[in-house]
Coordinates of C-alpha atoms in Angstrom, one line a residue:
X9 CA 22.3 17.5 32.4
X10 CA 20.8 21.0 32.1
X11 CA 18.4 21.1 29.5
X12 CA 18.0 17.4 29.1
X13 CA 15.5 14.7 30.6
X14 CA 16.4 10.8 29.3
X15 CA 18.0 12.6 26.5
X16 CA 14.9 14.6 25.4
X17 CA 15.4 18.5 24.2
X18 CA 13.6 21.2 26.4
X19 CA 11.9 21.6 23.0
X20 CA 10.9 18.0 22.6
X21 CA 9.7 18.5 26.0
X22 CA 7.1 21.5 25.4
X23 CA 6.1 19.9 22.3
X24 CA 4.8 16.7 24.2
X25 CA 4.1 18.7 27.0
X26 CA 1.5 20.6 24.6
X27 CA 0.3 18.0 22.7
X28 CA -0.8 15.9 26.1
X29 CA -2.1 18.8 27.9
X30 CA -4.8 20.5 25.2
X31 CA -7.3 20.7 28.2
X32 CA -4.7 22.7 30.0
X33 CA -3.6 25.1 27.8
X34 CA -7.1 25.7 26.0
X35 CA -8.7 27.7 28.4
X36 CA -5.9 30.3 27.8
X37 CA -7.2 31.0 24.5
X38 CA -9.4 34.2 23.7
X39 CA -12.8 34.1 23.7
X40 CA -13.0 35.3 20.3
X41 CA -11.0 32.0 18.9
X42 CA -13.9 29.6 20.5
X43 CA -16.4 30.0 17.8
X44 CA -16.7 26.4 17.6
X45 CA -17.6 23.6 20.0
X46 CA -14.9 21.3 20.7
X47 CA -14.8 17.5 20.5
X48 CA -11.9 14.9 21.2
X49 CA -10.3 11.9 20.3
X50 CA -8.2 10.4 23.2
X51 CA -5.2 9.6 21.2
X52 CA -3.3 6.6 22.6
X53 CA 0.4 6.6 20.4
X54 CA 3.5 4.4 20.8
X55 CA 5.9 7.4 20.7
X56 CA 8.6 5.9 22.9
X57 CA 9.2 2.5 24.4
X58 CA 10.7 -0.8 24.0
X59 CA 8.9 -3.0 21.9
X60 CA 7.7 -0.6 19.3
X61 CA 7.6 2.7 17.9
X62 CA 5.2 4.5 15.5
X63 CA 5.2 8.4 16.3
X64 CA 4.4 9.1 12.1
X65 CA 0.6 7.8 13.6
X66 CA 0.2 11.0 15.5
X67 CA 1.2 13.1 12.1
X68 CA -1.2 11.3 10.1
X69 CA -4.4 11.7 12.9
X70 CA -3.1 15.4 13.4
X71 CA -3.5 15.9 9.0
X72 CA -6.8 14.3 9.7
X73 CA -8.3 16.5 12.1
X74 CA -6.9 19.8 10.6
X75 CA -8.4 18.2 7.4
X76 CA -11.9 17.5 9.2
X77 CA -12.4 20.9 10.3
X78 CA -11.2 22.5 7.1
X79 CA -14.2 21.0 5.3
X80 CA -17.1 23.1 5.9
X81 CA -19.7 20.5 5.0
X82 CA -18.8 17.8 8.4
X83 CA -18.8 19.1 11.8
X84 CA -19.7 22.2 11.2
X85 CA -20.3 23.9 14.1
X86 CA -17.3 21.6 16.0
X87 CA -13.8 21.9 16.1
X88 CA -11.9 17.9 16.2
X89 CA -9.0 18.0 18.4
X90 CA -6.6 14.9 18.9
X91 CA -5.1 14.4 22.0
X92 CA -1.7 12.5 22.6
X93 CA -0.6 10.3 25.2
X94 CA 2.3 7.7 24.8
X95 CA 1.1 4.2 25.7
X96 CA 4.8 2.7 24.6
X97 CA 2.8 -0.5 23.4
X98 CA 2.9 -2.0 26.9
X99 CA -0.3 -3.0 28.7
X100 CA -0.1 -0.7 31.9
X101 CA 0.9 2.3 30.1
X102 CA -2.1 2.3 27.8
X103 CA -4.4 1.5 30.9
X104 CA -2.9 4.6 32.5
X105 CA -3.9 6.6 29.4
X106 CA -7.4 5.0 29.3
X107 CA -8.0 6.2 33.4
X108 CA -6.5 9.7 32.3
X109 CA -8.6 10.0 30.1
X110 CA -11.9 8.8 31.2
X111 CA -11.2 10.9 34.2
X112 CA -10.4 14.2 32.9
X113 CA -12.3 17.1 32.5
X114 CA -12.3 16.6 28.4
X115 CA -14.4 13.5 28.9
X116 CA -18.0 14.7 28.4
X117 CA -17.1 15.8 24.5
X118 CA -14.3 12.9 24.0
X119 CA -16.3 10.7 21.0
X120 CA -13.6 7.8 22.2
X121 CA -10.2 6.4 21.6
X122 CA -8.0 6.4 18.9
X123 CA -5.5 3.5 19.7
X124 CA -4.1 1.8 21.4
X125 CA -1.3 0.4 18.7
X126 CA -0.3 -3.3 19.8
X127 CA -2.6 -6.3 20.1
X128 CA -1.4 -7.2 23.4
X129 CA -2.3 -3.4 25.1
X130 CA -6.5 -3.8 23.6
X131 CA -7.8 -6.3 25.7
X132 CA -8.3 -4.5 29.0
X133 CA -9.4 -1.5 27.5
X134 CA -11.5 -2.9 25.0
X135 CA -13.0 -5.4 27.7
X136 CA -14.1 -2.3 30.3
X137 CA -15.3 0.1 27.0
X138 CA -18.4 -1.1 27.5
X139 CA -19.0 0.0 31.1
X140 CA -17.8 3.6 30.3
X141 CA -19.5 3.6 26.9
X142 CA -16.7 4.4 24.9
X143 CA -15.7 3.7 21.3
X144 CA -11.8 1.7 21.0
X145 CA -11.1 2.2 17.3
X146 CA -7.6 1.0 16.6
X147 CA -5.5 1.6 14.0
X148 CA -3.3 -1.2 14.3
X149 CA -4.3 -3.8 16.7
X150 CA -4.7 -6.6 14.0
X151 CA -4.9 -9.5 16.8
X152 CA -7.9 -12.3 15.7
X153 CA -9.5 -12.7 19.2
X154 CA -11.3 -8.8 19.3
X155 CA -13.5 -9.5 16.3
X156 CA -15.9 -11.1 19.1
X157 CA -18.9 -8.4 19.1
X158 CA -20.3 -9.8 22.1
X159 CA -17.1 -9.7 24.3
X160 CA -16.1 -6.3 22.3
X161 CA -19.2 -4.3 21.5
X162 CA -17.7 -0.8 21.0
X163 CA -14.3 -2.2 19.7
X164 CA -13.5 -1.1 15.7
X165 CA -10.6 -0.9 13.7
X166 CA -9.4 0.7 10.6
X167 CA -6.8 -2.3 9.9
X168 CA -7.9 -5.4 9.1
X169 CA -7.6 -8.4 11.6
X170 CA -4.3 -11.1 11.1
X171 CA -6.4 -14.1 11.3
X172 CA -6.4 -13.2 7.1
X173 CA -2.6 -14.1 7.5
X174 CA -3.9 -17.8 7.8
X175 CA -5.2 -18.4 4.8
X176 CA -2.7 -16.2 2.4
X177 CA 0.1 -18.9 4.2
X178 CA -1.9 -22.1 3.5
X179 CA -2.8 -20.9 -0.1
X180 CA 1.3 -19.5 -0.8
X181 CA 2.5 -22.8 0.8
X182 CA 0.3 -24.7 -1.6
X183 CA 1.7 -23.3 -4.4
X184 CA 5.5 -23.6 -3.4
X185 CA 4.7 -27.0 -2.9
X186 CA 5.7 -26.5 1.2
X187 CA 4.1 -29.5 3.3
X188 CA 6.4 -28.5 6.4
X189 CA 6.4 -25.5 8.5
X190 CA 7.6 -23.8 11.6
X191 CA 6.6 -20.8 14.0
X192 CA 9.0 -19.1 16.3
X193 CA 7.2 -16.1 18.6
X194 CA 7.0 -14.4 22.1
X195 CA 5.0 -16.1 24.7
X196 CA 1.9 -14.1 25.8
X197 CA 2.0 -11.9 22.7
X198 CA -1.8 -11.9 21.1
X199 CA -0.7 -10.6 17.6
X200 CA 0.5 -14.1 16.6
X201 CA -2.6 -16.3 17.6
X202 CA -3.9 -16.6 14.0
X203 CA -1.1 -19.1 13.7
X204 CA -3.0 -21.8 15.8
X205 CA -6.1 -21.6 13.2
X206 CA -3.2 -21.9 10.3
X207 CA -2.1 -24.8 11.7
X208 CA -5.4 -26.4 12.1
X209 CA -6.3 -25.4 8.4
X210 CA -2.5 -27.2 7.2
X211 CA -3.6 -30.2 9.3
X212 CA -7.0 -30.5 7.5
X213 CA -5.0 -30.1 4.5
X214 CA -2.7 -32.9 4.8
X215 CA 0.2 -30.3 5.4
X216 CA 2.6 -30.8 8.7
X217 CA 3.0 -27.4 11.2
X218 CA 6.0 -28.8 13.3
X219 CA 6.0 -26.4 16.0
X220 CA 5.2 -22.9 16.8
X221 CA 8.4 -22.8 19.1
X222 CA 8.0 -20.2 21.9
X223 CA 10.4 -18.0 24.2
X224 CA 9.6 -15.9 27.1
X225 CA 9.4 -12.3 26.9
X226 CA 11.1 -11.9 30.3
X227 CA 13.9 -13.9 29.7
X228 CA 17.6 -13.9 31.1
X229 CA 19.3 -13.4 28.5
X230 CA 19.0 -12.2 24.6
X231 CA 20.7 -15.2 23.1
X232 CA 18.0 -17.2 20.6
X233 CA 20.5 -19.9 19.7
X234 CA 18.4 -23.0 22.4
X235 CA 15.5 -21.9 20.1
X236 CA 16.6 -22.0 16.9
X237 CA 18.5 -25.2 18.1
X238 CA 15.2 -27.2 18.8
X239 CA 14.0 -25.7 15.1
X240 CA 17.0 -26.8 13.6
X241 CA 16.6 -30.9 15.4
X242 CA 13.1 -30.7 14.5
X243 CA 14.6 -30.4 10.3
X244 CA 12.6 -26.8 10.5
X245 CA 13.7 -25.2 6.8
X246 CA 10.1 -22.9 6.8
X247 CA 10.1 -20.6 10.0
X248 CA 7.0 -18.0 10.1
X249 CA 8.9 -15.3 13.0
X250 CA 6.4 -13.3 14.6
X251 CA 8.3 -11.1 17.4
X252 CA 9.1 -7.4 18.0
X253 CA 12.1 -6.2 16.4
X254 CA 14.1 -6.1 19.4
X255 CA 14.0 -10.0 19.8
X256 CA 14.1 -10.2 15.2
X257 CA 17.6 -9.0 16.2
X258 CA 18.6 -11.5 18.1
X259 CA 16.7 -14.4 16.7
X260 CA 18.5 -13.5 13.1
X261 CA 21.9 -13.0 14.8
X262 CA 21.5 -16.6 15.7
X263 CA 20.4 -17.9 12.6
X264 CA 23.6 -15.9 11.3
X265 CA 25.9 -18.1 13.6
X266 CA 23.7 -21.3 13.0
X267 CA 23.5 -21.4 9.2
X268 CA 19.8 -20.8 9.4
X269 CA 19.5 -18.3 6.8
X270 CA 17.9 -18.1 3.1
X271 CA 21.7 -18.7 1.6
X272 CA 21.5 -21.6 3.7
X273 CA 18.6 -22.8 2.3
X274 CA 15.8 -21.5 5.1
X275 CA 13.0 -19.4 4.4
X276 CA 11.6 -16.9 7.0
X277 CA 9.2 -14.9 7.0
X278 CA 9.0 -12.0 9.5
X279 CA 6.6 -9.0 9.8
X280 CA 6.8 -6.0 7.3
X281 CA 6.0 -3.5 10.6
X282 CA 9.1 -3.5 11.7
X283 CA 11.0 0.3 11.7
X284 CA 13.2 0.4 8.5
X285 CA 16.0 0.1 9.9
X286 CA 15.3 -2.7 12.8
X287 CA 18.6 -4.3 11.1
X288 CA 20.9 -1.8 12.0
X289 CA 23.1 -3.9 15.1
X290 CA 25.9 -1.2 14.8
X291 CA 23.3 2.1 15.3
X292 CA 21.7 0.4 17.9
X293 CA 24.6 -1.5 19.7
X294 CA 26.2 2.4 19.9
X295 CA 23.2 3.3 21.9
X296 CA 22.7 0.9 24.0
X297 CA 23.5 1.9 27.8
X298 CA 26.3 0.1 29.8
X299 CA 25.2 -3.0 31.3
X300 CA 22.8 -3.8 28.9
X301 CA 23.2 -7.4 26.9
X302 CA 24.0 -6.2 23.2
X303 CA 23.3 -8.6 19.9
X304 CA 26.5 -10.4 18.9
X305 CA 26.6 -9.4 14.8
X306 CA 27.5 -6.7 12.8
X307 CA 24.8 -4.8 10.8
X308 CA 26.5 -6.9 7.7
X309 CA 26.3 -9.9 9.2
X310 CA 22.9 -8.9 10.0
X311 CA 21.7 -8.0 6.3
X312 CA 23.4 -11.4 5.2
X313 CA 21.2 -12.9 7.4
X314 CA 17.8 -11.4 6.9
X315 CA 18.4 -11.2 3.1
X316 CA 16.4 -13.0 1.1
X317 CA 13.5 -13.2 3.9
X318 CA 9.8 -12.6 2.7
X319 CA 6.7 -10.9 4.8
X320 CA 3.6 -10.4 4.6
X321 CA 1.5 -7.1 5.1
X322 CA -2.0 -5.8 4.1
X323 CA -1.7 -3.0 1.0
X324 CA -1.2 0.2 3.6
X325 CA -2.3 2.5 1.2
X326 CA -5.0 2.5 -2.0
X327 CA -3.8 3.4 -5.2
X328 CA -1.6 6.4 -6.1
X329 CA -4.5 8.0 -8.2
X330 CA -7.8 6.7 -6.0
X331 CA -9.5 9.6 -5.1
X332 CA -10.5 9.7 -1.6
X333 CA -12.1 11.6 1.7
X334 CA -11.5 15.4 1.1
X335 CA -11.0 14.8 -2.7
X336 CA -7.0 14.6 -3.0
X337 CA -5.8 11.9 -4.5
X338 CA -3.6 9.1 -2.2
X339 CA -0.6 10.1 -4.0
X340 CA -1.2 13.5 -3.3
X341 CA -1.8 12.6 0.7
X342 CA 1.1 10.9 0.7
X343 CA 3.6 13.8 -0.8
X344 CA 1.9 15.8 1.9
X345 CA 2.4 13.2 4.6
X346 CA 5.9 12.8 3.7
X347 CA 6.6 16.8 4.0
X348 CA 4.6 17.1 7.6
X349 CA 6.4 14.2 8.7
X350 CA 10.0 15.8 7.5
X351 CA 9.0 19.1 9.3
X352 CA 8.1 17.4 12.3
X353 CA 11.0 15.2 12.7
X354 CA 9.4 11.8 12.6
X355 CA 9.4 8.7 10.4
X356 CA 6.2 8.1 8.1
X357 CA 4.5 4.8 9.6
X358 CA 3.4 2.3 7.9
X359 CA -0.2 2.5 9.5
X360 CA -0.5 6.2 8.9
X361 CA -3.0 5.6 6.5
X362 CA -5.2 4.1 9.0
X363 CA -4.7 6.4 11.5
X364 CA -6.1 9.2 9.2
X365 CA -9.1 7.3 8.3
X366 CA -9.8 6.5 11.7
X367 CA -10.2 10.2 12.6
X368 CA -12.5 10.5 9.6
X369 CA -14.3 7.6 10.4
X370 CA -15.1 9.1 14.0
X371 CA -16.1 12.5 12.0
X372 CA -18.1 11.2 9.7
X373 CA -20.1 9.0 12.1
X374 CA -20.2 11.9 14.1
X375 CA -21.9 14.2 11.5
X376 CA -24.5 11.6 11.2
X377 CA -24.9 11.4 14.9
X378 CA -25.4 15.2 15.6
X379 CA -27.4 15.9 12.5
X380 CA -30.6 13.4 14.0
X381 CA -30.2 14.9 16.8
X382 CA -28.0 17.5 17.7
X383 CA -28.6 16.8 21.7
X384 CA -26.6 13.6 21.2
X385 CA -23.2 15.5 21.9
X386 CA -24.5 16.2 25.4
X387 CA -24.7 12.6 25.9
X388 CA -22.4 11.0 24.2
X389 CA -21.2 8.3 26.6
X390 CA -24.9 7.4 27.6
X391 CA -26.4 3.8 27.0
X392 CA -28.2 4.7 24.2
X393 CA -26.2 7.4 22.4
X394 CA -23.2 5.1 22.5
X395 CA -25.7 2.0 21.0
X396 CA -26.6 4.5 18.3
X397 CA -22.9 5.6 17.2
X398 CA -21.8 2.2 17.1
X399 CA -25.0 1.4 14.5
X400 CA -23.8 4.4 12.5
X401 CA -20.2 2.9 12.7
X402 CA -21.2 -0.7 11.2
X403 CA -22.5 1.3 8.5
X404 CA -19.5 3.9 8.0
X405 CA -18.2 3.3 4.1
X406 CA -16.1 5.8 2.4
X407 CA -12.9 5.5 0.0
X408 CA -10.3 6.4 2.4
X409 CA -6.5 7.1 2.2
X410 CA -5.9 3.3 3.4
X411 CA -8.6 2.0 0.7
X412 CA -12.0 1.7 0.6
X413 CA -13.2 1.0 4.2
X414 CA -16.1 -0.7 5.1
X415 CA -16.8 -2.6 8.9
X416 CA -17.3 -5.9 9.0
X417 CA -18.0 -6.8 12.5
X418 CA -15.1 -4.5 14.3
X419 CA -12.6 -4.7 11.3
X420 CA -12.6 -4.7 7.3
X421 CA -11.2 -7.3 4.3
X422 CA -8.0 -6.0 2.6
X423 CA -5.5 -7.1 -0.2
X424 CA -2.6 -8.5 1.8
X425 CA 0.7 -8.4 -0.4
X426 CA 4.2 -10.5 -0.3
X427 CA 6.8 -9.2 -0.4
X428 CA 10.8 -10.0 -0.1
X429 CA 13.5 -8.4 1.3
X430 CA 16.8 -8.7 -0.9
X431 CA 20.1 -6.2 -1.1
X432 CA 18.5 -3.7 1.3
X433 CA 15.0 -2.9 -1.3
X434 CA 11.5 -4.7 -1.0
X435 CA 10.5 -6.5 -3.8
X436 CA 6.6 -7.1 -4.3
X437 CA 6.3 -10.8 -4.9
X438 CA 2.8 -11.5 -4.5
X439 CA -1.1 -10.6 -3.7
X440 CA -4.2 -12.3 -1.8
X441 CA -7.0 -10.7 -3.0
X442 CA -9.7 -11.5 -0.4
X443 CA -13.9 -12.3 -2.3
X444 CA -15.1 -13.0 1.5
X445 CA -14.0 -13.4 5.2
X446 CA -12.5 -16.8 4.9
X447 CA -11.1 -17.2 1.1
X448 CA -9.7 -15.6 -1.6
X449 CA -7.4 -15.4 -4.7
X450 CA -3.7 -15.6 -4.4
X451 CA -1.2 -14.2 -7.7
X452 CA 2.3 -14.8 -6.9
X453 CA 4.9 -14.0 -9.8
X454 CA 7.3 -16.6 -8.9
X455 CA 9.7 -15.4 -11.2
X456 CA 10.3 -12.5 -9.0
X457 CA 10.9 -14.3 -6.3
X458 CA 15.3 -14.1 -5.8
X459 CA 15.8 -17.3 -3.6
X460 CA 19.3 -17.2 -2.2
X461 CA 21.0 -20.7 -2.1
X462 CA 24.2 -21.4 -3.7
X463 CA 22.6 -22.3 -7.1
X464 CA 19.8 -20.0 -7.0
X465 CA 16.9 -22.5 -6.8
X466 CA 14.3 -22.8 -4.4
X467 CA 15.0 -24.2 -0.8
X468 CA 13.3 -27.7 0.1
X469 CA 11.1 -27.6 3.4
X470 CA 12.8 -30.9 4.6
X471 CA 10.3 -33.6 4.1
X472 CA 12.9 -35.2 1.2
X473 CA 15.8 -35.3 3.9
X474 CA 13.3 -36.3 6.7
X475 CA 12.2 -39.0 4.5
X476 CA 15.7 -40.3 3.6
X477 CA 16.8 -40.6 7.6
X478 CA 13.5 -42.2 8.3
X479 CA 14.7 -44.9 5.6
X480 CA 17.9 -44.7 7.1
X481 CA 16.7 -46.0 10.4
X482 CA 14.4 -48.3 9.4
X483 CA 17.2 -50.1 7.3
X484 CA 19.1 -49.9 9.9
X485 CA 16.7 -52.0 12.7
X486 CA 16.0 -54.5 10.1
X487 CA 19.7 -55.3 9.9
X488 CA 20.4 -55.3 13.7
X489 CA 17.1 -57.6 13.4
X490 CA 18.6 -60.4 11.5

């Protein structure tokens, strides 16, 4: 269709077009606009694809970098630029976008990456980033296995890592007296490997951790229901989901048709990243091309059957009235993020906040770098200059739009909070506030917590009913005994 590529607008085009081609179009500015030496960030995005989609990120690092070299005091004599390429959270795309970038022109002054966004994409870029002496700072590849400094020297991120998740689970289980839990997640996926250290921690605790049931990401067909099946025989009542939204679709259609949902006395728990509207069978059902397999529910059959489920997420932003980089307040960022992001046409993300402070955390190491010695920015992906930024890195600190931020090893400690999903609003239920690495204080306001069985009280995790039909049998063999 004329005017149209994969449904794209000519102007949707040009702006991408624009935005991935800085180098191109740079050298067409006057000479008399270049009063400042320009620097880059190799922006790695998921704006389209599958799995998952973030394009709010690329607002929030954009606001950064305007907001970098607005202040007169850091980088002065540098402009920060971001450049965008779309690695659609899938491994081969975000190579791609490493190659372009350590082979284009921009390379000398690019300070390093910003991205990639999914855990499973970081792993062959962070593992080569050490021969090409470039920085990988993240933004939101939480996956437990990069916070090896040996294996990932030059590997940081402004989120912190999952492998938190385990001990917020063991210390909420604890106190809803849950002995009995489940897993259901993608084979291959890296984001949900914290689980194997939460169930060695429930095993040390006397606690049981049935099964982390798994199905394979290149699979025939979209129907869960063999999966949820073997949960079900196994007396499963606690299910930790941890899955893209385009399988959360069809694994809560089948607990919709199985009687696997918190009115049925289950309680899942699935991850608070997904797009706001992941739920939405009917929108997406309507888009979906011919030929392609489609989710069997309705979007209300959809919200009866996620309602009442609970997640678990890191505090995304710092307080409304903390004060941070720049001077605004976080409220104030965030009235401002909200406006760029309506002019631009994109959702707000979630990980926005970390985004930002990942440009400023590249800015103000840079600062640091130049001001020793000003050479450095001629050698910035040398042995030793790249040894020297990563130093200044461990010991970046600053109150940032995201919280206060400081490294430890290649990520950072941060509250995680509950929450629950019920009638279409999220309800805060909880908090884990972290004192070290491996422990911390959970506060859960159980009263808040709207469980959704018939008589409004809190589900069982299925020991009492596995413990009755173990009785059962016995019984039953001591009578065909005698």
């Amino acid at each position: 269709m004329l005017g149209r590529s994969r449904g794209f607008t000519i102007q949707y085009i040009a702006c991408e077009w624009m935005r991935q081609n800085i180098y191109v179009w740079d050298k067409w500015i006057p000479d008399d606009n270049r009063n400042k030496a320009k620097l880059y960030i190799g922006g790695i995005f998921p704006i389209t694809g599958v799995y998952y989609k973030q394009s709010g990120v690329v607002t929030a690092a954009e606001m950064a970098a305007k907001a970098v070299n607005d202040n007169e005091t850091l980088l002065a004599n540098y402009n920060l630029t971001i450049l965008v390429q779309d690695g659609h959270c899938a491994a081969d795309e975000v190579m791609k976008s490493f190659i372009n970038y350590v082979t284009n022109v921009t390379y000398h002054t690019m300070v390093g990456i910003l991205g990639p966004a999914c855990s499973d994409t970081v792993e062959p870029i962070a593992g080569v980033a050490k021969h090409f002496n470039t920085i990988i700072l993240s933004y939101s590849a939480e996956g437990a296995l990069f916070s090896n400094r040996d294996k990932y020297p030059y590997f940081f991120r402004t989120i912190p890592e999952n492998n938190q998740f385990r001990y917020v689970y063991l210390k909420l289980f604890q106190k809803l007296a849950y002995t009995r839990v489940a897993a259901l997640t993608e084979d291959g996926q890296k984001y949900p490997e914290y689980l194997s250290y939460l169930q060695d921690a429930m095993q040390n605790h006397g606690m049981t951790f049935l099964v982390n049931r798994k199905f394979p990401r290149d699979r025939e067909t979209l129907d869960m229901t063999p999966y949820l099946q073997d949960l079900k025989s196994k007396g499963a009542k606690i299910i930790i989901g941890d899955f893209f939204d385009y399988a959360a679709r069809a694994v809560m259609c089948a607990a919709f048709k199985l009687g696997m949902t918190a009115g049925n006395g289950y309680v899942w728990f699935l991850p608070r990243w997904f797009n706001s509207n992941w739920y939405d069978t009917d929108n997406f059902q309507s888009d979906t091309p011919y030929g392609y397999e489609m989710v069997n529910c309705t979007t209300k059959e959809m919200v009866s059957a996620i309602n009442g489920h609970m997640s678990l997420s890191y505090k995304y932003f710092g307080d409304s009235e903390q004060r941070m980089q720049g001077g605004q307040t976080v409220g104030e960022w965030m009235k401002e993020y909200d406006k760029v992001s309506k002019h631009e046409g994109r959702e707000k993300s979630h990980y926005g906040g970390y985004a930002y402070d990942a440009v400023w955390v590249y800015a103000l190491a840079l600062d640091i770098l130049f001001r020793e010695n000003n050479s450095h920015v001629a050698t910035l992906h040398t042995a030793k200059t790249s040894r020297r930024l990563v130093e200044i890195l461990n010991e970046t600190s600053f109150d940032g739009v995201s919280g206060p931020l400081h490294f430890m090893g290649s990520s950072r400690l941060s509250d995680v909070i509950i929450t629950q999903w019920v009638n279409h609003s999220v309800r805060e239920i909880g908090v884990y506030h972290p004192t070290s690495p491996n422990d911390g204080i959970l506060l859960l306001n159980e009263s808040e917590i709207r469980w959704q069985t018939d008589d409004g009280r809190k589900p069982e995790d299925g020991s009492k009913s596995r413990f009755l039909l173990n009785i059962f049998f016995e019984t039953n063999m001591v009578r065909k005994r005698n």
